[in-house]
Coordinates of C-alpha atoms and ligand atoms in Angstrom, one line a residue:
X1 CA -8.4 -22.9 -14.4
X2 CA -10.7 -21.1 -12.1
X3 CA -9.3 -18.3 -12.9
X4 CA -9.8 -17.7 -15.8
X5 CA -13.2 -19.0 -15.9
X6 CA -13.9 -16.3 -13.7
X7 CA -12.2 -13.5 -15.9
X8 CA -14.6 -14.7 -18.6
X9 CA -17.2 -14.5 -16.5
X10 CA -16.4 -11.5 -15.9
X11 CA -16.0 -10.2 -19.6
X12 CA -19.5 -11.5 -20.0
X13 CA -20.6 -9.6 -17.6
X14 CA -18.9 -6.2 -18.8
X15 CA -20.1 -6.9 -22.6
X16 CA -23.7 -7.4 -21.8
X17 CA -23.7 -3.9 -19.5
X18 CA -22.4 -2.8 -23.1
X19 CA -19.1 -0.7 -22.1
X20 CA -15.6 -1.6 -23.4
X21 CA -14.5 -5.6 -23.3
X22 CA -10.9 -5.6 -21.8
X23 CA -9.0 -8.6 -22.7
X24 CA -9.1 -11.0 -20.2
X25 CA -5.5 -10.7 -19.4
X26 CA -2.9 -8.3 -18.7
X27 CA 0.8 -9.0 -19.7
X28 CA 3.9 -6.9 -18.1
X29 CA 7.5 -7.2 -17.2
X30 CA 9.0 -5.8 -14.4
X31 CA 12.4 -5.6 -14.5
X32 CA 14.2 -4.1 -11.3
X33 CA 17.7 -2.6 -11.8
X34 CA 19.9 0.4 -11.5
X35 CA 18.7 3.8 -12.6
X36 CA 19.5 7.9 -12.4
X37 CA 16.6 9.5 -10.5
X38 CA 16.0 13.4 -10.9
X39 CA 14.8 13.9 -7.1
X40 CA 15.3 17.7 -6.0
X41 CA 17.2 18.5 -8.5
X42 CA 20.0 16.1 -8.1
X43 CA 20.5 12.8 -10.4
X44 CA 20.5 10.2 -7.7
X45 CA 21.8 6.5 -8.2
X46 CA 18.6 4.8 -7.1
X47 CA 16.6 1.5 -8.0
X48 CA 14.0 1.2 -9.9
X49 CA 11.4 -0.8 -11.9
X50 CA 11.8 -0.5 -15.7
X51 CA 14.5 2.4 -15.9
X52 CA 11.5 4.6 -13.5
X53 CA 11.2 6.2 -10.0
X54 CA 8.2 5.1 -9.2
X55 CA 7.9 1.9 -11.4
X56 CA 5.5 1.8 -14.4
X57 CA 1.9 2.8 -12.8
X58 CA 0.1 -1.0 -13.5
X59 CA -3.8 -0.3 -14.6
X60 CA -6.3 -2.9 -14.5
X61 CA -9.5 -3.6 -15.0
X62 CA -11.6 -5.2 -12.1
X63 CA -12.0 -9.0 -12.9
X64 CA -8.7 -9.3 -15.6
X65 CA -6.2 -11.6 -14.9
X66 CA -2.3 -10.2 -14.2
X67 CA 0.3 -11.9 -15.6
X68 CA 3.8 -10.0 -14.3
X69 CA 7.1 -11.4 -14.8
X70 CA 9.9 -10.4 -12.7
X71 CA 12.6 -10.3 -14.3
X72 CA 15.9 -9.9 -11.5
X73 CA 18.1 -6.8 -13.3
X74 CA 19.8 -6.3 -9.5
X75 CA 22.5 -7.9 -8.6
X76 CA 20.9 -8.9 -5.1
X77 CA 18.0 -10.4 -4.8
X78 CA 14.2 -9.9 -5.9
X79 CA 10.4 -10.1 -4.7
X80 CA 7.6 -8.4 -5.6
X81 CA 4.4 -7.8 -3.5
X82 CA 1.6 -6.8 -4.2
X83 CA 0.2 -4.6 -1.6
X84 CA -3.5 -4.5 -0.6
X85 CA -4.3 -6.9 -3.6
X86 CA -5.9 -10.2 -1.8
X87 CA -4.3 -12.8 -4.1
X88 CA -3.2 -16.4 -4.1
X89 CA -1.0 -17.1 -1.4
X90 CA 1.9 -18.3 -3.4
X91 CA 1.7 -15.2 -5.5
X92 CA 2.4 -13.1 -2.7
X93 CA 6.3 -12.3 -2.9
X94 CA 7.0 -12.9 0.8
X95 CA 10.4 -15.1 1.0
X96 CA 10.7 -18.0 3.6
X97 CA 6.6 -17.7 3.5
X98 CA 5.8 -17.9 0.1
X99 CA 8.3 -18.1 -2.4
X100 CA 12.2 -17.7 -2.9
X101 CA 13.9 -15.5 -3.6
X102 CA 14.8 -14.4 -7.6
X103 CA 18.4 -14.3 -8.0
X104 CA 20.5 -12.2 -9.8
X105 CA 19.7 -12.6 -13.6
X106 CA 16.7 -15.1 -12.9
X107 CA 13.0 -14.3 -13.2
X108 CA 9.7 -15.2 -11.9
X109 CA 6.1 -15.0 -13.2
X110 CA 3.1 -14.2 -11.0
X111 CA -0.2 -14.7 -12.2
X112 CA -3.7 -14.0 -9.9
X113 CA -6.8 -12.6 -11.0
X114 CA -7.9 -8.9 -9.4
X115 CA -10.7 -9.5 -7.5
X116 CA -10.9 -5.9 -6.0
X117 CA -11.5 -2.6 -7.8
X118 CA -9.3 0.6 -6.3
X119 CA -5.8 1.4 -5.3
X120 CA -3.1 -0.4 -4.7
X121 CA 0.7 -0.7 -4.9
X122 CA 3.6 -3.1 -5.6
X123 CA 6.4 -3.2 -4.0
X124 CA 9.9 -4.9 -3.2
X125 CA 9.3 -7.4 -0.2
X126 CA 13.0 -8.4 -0.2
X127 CA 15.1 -6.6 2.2
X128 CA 12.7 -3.9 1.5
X129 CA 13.5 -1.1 4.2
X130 CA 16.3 -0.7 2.0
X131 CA 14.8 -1.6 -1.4
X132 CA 11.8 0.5 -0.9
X133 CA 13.9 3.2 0.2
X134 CA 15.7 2.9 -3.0
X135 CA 12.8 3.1 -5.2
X136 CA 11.7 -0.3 -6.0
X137 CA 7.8 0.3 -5.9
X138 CA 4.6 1.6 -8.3
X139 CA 1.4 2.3 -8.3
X140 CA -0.9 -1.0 -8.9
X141 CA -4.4 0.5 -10.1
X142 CA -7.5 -1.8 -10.7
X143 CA -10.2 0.1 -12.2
X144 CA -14.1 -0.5 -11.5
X145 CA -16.5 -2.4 -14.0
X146 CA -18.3 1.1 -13.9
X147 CA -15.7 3.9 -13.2
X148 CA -17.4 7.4 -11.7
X149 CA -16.9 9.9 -14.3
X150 CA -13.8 12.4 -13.7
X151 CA -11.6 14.1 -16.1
X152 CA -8.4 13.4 -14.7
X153 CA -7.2 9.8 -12.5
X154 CA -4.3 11.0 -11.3
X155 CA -1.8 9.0 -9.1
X156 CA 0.1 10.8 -6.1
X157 CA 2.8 9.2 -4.5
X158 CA 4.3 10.5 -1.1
X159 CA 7.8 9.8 -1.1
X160 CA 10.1 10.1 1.1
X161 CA 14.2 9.7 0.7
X162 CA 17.4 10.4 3.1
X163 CA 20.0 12.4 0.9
X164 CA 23.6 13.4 1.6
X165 CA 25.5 16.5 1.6
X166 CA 26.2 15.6 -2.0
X167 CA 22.5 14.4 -2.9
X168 CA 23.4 11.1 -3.3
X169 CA 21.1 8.0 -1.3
X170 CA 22.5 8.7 2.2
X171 CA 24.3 4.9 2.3
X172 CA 25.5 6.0 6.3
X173 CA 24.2 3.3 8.9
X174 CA 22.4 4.4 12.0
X175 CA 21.6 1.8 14.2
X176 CA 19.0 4.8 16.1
X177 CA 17.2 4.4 12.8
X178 CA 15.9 1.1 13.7
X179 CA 15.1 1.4 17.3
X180 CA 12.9 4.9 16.7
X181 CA 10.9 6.7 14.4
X182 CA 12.6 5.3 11.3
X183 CA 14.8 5.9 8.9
X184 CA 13.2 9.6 8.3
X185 CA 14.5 11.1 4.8
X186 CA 14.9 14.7 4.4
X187 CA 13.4 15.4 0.6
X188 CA 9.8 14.5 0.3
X189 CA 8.0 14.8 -3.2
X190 CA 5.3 14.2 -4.2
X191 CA 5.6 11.9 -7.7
X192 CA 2.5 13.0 -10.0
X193 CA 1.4 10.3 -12.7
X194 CA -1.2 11.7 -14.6
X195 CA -1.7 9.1 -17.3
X196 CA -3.7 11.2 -20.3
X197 CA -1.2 14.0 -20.1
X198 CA -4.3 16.3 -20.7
X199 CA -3.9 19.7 -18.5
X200 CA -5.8 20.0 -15.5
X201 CA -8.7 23.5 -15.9
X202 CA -10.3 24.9 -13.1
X203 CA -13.3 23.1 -12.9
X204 CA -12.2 19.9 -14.1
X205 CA -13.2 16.7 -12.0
X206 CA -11.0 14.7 -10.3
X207 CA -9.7 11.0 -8.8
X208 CA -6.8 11.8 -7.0
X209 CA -5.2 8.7 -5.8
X210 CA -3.0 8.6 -3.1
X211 CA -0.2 6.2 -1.8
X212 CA 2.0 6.8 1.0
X213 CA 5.4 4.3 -0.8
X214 CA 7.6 6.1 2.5
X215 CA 9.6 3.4 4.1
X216 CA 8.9 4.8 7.8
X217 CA 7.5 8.8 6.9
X218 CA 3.8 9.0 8.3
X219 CA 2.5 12.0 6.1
X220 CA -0.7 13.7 7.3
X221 CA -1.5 15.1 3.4
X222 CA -3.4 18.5 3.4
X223 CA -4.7 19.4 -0.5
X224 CA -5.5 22.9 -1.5
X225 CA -7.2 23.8 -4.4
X226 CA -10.0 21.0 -4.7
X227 CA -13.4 20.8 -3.3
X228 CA -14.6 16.9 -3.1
X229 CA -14.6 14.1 -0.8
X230 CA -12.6 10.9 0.7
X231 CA -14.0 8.0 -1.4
X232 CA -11.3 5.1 -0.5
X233 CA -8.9 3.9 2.0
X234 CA -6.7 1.3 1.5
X235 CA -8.5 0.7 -2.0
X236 CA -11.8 -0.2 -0.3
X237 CA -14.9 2.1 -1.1
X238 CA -16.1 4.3 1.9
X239 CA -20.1 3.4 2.2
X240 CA -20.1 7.2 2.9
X241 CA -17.4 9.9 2.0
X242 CA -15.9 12.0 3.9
X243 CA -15.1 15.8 4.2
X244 CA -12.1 16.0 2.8
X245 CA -9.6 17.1 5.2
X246 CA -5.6 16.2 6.4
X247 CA -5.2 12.6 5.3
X248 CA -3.2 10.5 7.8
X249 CA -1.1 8.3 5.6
X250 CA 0.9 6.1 7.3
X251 CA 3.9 3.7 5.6
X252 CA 1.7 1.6 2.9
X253 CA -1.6 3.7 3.0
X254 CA -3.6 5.0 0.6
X255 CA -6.3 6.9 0.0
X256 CA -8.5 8.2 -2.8
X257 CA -10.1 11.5 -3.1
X258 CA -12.8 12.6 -5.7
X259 CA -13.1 16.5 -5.9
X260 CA -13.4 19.7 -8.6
X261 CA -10.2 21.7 -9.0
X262 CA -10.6 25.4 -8.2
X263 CA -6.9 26.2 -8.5
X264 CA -3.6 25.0 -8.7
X265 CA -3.4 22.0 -6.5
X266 CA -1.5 21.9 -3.7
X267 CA 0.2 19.1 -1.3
X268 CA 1.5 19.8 1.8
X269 CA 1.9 17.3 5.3
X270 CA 1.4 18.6 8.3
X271 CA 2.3 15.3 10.5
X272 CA 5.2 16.8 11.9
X273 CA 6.5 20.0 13.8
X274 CA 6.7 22.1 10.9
X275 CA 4.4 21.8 7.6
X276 CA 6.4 20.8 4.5
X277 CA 5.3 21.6 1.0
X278 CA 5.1 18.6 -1.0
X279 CA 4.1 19.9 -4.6
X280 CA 1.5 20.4 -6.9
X281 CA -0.4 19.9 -10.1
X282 CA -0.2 22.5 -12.1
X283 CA -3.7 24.2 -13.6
X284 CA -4.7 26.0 -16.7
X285 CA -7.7 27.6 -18.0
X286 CA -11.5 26.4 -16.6
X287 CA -14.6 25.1 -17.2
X288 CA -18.0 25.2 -15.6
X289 CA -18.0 22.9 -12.8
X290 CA -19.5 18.9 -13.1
X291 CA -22.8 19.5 -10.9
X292 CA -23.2 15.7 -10.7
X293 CA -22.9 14.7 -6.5
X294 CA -19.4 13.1 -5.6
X295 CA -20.9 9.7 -4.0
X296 CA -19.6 6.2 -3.1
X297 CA -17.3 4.1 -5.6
X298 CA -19.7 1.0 -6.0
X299 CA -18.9 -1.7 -3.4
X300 CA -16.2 -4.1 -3.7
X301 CA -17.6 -8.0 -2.5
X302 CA -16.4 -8.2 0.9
X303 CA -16.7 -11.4 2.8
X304 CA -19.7 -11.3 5.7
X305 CA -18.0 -11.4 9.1
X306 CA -19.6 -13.9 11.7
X307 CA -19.3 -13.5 15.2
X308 CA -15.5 -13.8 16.0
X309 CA -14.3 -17.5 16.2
X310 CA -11.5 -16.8 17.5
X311 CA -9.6 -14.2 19.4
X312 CA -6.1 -13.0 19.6
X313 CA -4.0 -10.3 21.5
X314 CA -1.2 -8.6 19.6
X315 CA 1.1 -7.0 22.3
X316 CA 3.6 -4.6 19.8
X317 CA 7.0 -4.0 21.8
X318 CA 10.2 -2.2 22.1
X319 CA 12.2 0.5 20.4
X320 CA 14.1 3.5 22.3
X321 CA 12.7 4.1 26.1
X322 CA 10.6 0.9 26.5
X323 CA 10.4 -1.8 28.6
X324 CA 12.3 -4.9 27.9
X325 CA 11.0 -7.9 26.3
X326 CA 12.0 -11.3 25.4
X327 CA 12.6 -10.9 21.4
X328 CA 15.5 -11.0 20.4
X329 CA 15.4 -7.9 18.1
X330 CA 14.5 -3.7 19.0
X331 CA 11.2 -4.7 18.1
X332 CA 9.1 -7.5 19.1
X333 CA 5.3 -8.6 18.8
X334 CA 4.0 -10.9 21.7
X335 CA 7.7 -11.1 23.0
X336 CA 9.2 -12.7 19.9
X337 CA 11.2 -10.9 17.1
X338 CA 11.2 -12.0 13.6
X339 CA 8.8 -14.5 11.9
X340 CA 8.0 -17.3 14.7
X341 CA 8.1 -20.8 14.0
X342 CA 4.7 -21.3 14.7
X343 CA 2.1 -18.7 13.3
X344 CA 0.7 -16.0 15.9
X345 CA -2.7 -17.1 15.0
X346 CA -3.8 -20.5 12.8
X347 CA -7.2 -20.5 11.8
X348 CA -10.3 -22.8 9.9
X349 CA -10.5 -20.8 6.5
X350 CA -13.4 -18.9 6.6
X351 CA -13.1 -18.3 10.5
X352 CA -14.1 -15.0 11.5
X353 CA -11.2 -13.5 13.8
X354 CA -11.4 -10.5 16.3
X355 CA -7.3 -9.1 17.3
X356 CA -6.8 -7.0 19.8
X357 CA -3.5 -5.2 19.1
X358 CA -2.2 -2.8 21.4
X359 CA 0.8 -0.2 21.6
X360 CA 3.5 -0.4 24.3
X361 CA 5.9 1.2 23.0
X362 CA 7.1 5.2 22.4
X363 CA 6.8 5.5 18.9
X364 CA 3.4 5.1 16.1
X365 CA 3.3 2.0 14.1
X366 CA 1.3 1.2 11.3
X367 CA 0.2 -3.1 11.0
X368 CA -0.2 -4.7 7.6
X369 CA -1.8 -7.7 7.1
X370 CA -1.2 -9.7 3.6
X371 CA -4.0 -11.4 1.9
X372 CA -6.6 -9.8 3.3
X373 CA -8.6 -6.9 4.3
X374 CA -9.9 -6.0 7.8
X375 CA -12.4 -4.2 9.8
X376 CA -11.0 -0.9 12.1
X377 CA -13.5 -1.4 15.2
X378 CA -14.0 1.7 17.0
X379 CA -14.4 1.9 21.4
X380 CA -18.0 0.6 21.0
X381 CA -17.1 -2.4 18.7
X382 CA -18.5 -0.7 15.5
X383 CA -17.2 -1.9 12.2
X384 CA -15.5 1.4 10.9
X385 CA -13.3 0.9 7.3
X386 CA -12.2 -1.8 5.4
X387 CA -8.4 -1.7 5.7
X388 CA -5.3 -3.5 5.0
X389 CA -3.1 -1.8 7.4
X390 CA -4.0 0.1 10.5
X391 CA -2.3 3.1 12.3
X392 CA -1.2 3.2 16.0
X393 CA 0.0 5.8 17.8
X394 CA 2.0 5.2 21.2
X395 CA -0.1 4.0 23.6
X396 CA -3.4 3.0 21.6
X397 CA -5.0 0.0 21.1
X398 CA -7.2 -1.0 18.2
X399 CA -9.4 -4.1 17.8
X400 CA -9.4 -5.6 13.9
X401 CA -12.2 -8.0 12.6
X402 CA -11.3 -10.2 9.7
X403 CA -12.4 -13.0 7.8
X404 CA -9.7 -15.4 7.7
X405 CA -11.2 -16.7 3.7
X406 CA -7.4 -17.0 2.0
X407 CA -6.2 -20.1 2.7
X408 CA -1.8 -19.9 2.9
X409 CA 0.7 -18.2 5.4
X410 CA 0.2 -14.4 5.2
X411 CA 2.7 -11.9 7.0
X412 CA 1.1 -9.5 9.4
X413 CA 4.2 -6.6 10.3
X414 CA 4.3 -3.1 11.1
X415 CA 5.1 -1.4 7.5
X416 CA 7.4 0.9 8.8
X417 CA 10.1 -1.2 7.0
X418 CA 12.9 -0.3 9.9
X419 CA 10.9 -1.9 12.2
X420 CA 9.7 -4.8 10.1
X421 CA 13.4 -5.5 9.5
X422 CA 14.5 -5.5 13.0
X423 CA 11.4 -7.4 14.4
X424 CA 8.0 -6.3 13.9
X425 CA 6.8 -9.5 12.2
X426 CA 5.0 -12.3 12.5
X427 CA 2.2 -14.6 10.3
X428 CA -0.8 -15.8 10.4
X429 CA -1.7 -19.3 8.8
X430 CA -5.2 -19.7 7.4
X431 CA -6.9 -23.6 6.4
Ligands
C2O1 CU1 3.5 -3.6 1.6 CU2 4.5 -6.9 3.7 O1 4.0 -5.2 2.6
CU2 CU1 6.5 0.1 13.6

């Protein structure tokens, strides 16, 4: 009922300003199954969304409604979540939390309005180190009410996959994978949608929108051949862009990049030892530069924060070479492994909460909160970006203010799926 009140509300507001009028809704099925992937040259049994590696690129506009029906083509079981998206809590795909899960040859329909413009992703949340890791994800696009101008939105997805000697999904189990870095693949590509199909000219503006789908890869992504400026992380507007330079994506990130093309533009990651090419977009002909200024995607309605209500430490344990706790996992979070019983932190909806996490262990995580977006504070307490997940390397710690205003159970992990699926996980309950 509210919702779609407020979807004509906001069609209102979109046919007064006198640009296109959307319809209110947007109708899709996603249907997870078996498919051949071409991925470095091999054909590789993998999953995916509709027949496709990545799944169909969803593209909204801000204020629509989404209706999405899952529809369970695996022959285990099925979630979808929708990353970064700050929905309904019972339309967040997170099993034992939210909903159950979609049986073989059963479906489900999610519905929730898209509150937020920017980029965002769907994913599998069902056994996902290994779902993800065999393709079950897309892009999940929500465009603003007044779009900058560009010629090109392209979508860029960092993906990362562990073949064998025969290019097939490695399907060998290594225990090390879960107590380390991850399950680390060894063909990274970088999956190109570009939606018009039009070539891309020297010259030519434009939105470059990256997502980092990698079950447990950190990519730091360099780009050659574009001058222009960090706009987004997470989805979330920057108040002021950046330089462009190496992007840390970690497991779950994203980032969006407005620039002109002077060349062939090229992807590389530079996170670990050696620098690996990633791909490119190919580029033909030119045009005179746009001479309009790159500046800030117009501002998403954030909730204000108040001073902190509440306070919470989030102690991230374990892995190879670390001191014991008392989880019962590799992983653990405040000495417990695995969703608790009782939430790590309950809250008044609307409280304003301040959480001090803090790295013991040997290896970088990266923590996801569902439902909601945060504040990264810096040493002095400043309020840097508006995140959904937030990077740690060994050792650090990191404060995050957030405004607890989406009432349900919302799953805060580390998105480096190995870890989440041997114990990095907990939840936080809000109203
Ligand atoms: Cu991107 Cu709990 O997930
Ligand atoms: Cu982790």
């Amino acid at each position: 009922m509210s919702l779609s009140r407020r979807s004509f509300l906001g069609g209102m507001t979109v046919a007064l300003a006198g640009t296109r009028l959307p319809a209110a809704t947007h109708e899709l099925i996603l249907a997870p199954q078996s498919i051949k992937a071409h991925l470095a040259g091999y054909d590789v049994s993998m999953l995916g969304f509709n027949g496709g590696l990545p799944g169909p690129e969803v593209r909204m506009r801000q204020g629509q409604t989404a209706r999405i029906t899952l529809d369970n083509r695996l022959e285990e079981g099925a979630l979808v979540h929708w990353h970064g998206l700050r929905v309904p809590n019972r339309m967040d795909g997170v099993n034992v939390l939210t909903q159950d899960v979609v049986i073989p040859g059963d479906s489900y329909r999610y519905q929730f309005g898209v509150p937020d413009a920017g980029t965002y992703w769907y994913h599998s949340h069902y056994l996902s180190y290994d779902q993800v890791s065999r393709g079950l994800f897309g892009a999940f696009i929500v465009e603003e009410q007044n779009a900058p101008a560009v010629d090109h939105d392209i979508v860029v997805q960092f993906f990362d996959v562990l073949l064998d000697q025969s290019g097939q999904y490695d399907e060998a189990f290594n225990p090390a994978h879960f107590a380390t870095e991850g399950r680390i693949g060894n063909t990274v590509t970088a999956l190109v949608f570009n939606g018009t199909g039009k070539t891309v000219k020297r010259g030519d503006r434009l939105r470059l929108r990256l997502i980092n789908p990698s079950i447990d890869r950190v990519h730091r992504v360099g780009l050659d051949g574009l001058i222009g400026k960090i706009v987004a992380l997470d989805g979330m507007p920057l108040a002021h862009p950046r330089t462009l330079e190496p992007i840390l994506l970690a497991p779950g990130q994203r980032c969006d990049v407005i620039g002109d093309a002077t060349g062939p533009i090229r992807f590389d990651d530079s996170f670990g030892e050696q620098t690996l090419s990633l791909g490119e977009i190919a580029v033909s002909g030119s045009r005179e530069p746009a001479k309009a200024p790159i500046t800030a995607l117009p501002a998403n309605r954030m909730p204000a924060p108040k001073d902190p209500g509440q306070t919470a430490e989030l102690v991230l344990q374990g892995g190879a070479g670390s001191a014991s706790h008392n989880g019962t996992g590799t992983w653990a979070l405040n000495d417990v492994s695995g969703l608790p019983r009782r939430p790590f932190l309950s809250a008044a909806q609307g409280t304003t909460a301040r959480i001090s996490i803090r790295n013991e262990t040997g290896f970088p995580h990266v923590m996801h909160l569902h439902g909601h977006h945060f504040w990264e504070l810096d040493a002095a307490g400043e309020a840097g970006p508006y995140r959904d997940s937030t990077y740690l390397d060994t050792g650090e710690t990191r404060d995050i203010l957030v405004v607890l205003d989406n009432p349900g159970s919302w799953m805060l992990h580390c998105h480096m799926l190995s870890h989440q699926a041997d114990g990095m996980a907990t939840w936080i309950r809000v109203g």
